[in-house]
Coordinates of C-alpha atoms in Angstrom, one line a residue:
X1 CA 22.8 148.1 -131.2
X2 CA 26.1 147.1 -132.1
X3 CA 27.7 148.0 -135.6
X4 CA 28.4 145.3 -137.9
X5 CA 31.3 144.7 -140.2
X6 CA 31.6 142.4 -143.2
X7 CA 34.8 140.5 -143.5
X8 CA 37.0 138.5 -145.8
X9 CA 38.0 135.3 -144.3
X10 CA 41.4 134.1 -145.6
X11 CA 42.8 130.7 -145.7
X12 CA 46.1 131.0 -145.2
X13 CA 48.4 128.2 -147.4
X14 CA 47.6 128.3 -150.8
X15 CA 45.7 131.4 -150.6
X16 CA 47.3 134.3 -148.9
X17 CA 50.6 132.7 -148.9
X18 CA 52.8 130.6 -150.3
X19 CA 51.9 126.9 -149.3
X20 CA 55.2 125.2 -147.7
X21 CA 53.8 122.0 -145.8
X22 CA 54.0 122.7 -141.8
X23 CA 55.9 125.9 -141.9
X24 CA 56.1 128.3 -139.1
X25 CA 59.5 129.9 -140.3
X26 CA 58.1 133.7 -140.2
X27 CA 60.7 134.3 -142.8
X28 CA 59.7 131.6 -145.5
X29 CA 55.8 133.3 -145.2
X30 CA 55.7 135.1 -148.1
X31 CA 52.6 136.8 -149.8
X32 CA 51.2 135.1 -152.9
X33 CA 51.3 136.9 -156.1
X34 CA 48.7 139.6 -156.2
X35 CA 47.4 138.8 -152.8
X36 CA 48.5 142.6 -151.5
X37 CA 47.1 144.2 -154.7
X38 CA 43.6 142.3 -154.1
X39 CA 43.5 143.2 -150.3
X40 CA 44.2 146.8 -151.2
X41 CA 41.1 147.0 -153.7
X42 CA 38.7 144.8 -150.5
X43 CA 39.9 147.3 -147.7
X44 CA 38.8 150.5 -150.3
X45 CA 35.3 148.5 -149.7
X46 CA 35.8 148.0 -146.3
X47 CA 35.9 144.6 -145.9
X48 CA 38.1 143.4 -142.8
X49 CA 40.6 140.7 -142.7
X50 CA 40.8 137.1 -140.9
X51 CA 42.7 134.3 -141.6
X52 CA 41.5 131.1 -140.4
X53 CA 43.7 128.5 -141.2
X54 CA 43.2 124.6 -140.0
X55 CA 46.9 123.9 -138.6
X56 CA 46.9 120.4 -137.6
X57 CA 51.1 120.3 -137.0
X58 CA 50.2 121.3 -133.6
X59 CA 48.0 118.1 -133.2
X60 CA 50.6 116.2 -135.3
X61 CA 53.6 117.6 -132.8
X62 CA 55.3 119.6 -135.7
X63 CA 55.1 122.3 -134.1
X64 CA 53.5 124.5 -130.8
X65 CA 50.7 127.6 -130.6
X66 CA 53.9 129.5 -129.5
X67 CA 55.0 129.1 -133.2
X68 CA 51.9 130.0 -134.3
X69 CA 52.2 133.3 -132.5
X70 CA 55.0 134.2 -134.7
X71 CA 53.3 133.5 -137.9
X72 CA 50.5 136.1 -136.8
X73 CA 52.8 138.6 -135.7
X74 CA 54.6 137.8 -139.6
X75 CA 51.4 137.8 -141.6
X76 CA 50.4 141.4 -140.0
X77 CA 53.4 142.6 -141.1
X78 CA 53.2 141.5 -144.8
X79 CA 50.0 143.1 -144.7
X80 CA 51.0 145.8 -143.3
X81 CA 53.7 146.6 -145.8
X82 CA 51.0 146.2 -148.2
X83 CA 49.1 148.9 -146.6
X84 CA 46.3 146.8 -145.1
X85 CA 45.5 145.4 -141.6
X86 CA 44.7 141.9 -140.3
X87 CA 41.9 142.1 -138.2
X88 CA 42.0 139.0 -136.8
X89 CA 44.3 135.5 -136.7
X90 CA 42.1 132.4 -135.6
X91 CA 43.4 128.8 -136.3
X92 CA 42.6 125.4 -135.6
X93 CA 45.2 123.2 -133.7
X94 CA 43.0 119.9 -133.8
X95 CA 43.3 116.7 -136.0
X96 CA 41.6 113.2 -134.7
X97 CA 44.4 111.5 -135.6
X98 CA 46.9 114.1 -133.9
X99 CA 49.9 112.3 -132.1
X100 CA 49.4 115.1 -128.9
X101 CA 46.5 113.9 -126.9
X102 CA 45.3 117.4 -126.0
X103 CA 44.9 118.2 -129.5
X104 CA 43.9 114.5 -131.1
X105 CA 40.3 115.4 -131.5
X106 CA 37.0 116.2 -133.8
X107 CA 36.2 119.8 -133.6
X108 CA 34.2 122.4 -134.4
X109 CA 36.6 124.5 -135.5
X110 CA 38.6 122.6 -138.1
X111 CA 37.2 123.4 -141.7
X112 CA 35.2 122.2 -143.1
X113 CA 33.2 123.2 -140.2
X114 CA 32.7 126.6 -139.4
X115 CA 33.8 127.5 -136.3
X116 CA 36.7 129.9 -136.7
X117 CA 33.9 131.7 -138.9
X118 CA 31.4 131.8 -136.0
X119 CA 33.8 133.0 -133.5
X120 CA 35.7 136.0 -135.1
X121 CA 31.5 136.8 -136.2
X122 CA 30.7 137.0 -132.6
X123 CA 33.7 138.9 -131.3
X124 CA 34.3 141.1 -133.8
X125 CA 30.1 142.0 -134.9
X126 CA 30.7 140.6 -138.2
X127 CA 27.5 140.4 -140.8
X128 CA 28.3 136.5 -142.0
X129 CA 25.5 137.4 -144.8
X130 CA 27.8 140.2 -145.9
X131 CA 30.9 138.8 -146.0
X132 CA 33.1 136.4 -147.8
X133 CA 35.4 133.3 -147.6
X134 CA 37.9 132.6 -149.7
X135 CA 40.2 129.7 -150.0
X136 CA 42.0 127.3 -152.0
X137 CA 39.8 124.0 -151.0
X138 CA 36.7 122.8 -150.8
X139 CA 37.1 122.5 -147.2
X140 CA 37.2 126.2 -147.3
X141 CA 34.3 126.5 -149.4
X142 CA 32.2 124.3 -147.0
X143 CA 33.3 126.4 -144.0
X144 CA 32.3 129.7 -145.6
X145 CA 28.9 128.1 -146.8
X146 CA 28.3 126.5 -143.0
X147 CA 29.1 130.4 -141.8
X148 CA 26.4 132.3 -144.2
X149 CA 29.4 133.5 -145.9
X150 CA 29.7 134.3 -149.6
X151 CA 32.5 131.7 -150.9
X152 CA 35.4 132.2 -153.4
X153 CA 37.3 128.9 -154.4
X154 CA 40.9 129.8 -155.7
X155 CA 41.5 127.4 -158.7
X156 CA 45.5 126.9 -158.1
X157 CA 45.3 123.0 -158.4
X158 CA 45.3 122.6 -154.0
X159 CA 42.2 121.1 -154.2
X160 CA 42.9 117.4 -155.1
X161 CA 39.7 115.5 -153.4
X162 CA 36.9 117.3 -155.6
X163 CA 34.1 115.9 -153.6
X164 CA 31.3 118.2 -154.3
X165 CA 27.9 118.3 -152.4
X166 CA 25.7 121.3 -151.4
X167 CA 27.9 123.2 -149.2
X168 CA 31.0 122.4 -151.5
X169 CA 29.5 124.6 -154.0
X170 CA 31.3 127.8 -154.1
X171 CA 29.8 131.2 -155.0
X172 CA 32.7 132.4 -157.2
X173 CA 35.6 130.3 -158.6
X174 CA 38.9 132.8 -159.3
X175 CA 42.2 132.2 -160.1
X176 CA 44.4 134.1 -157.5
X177 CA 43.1 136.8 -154.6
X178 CA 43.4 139.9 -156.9
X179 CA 41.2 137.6 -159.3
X180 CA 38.7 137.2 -156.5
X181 CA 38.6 140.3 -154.9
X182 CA 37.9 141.7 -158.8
X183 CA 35.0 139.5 -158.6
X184 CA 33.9 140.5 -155.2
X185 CA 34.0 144.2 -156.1
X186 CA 31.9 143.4 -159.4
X187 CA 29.1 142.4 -156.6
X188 CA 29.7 145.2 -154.3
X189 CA 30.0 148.1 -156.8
X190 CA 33.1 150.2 -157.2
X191 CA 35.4 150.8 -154.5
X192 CA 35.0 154.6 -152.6

């Protein structure tokens, strides 16, 4: 039997970085104000780390995967330097109204559906039930719910559609990640 992890899934803009519309400049990425601190307390309780990020720019021809090999590579490094490791980097490329035929379609993997959830779960043995999404948007929210995941919306005025229905109700509201991953170590219990 295979061991299971839990996991925090990150969105990326808005979240664990600084949102900048489209950008794949590795040295605009920049870690958001307490993000590091709040990862720091999460890996003392052993969650792991995946950011799963919907990137329509590669639908939209902004940019190409290629570029979004970069950001991963920069992303490990900032949380590296903070003393933490990214576990995994899973994004979606898709948009329906995406100008690069390949890439112009509905998915599953585009949040709000849960896709980029369910496959990091299945390669990785991750316990959805155990485990967390956090995000800026409802879209997030719905993604993490859809998974099995606990859910963490991050108040920082991102979320301008507010349409709420069952899935779109999130399990914690915080105001930052160190805010959230307080909250998430109030349920868990103190960090070893």
């Amino acid at each position: 039997m295979a061991v299971t992890i839990k996991a925090v899934f990150l969105d990326k803009d808005g979240t664990l970085v600084d949102d900048i519309p489209f950008n794949v400049e590795p040295r605009r990425i920049t870690l958001r104000n307490g993000a590091g601190a709040g990862l720091r307390l999460l890996a003392r309780l052993d969650y792991r780390f995946f950011v799963v990020s919907n990137q329509a720019g590669v639908a939209l021809g902004h940019f190409s995967e290629t570029d979004l090999e970069h950001v991963g590579h920069r992303l490990s490094d900032l949380l590296f330097r903070e003393q933490v490791e990214l576990a995994g980097f899973y994004y979606c490329p898709h948009h329906p109204e995406g100008t690069r035929a390949q890439y112009a379609l509905a998915c599953l993997c585009r949040k709000p559906m849960p896709g980029m959830l369910l496959t990091a779960a299945r390669e990785h043995d991750i316990d959805l039930a155990s485990s967390w999404m956090i995000g800026d948007i409802l879209h997030d929210v719905e993604a993490g719910n859809r998974a099995g995941c606990r859910t963490v919306l991050i108040d920082n005025g991102n979320e301008t559609e507010w349409k709420l229905g069952p899935r779109r109700v999130p399990t914690r509201i915080a105001s930052d990640l160190y805010s959230a991953a307080i909250q998430i170590a109030g349920e868990d219990g103190p960090p070893r």
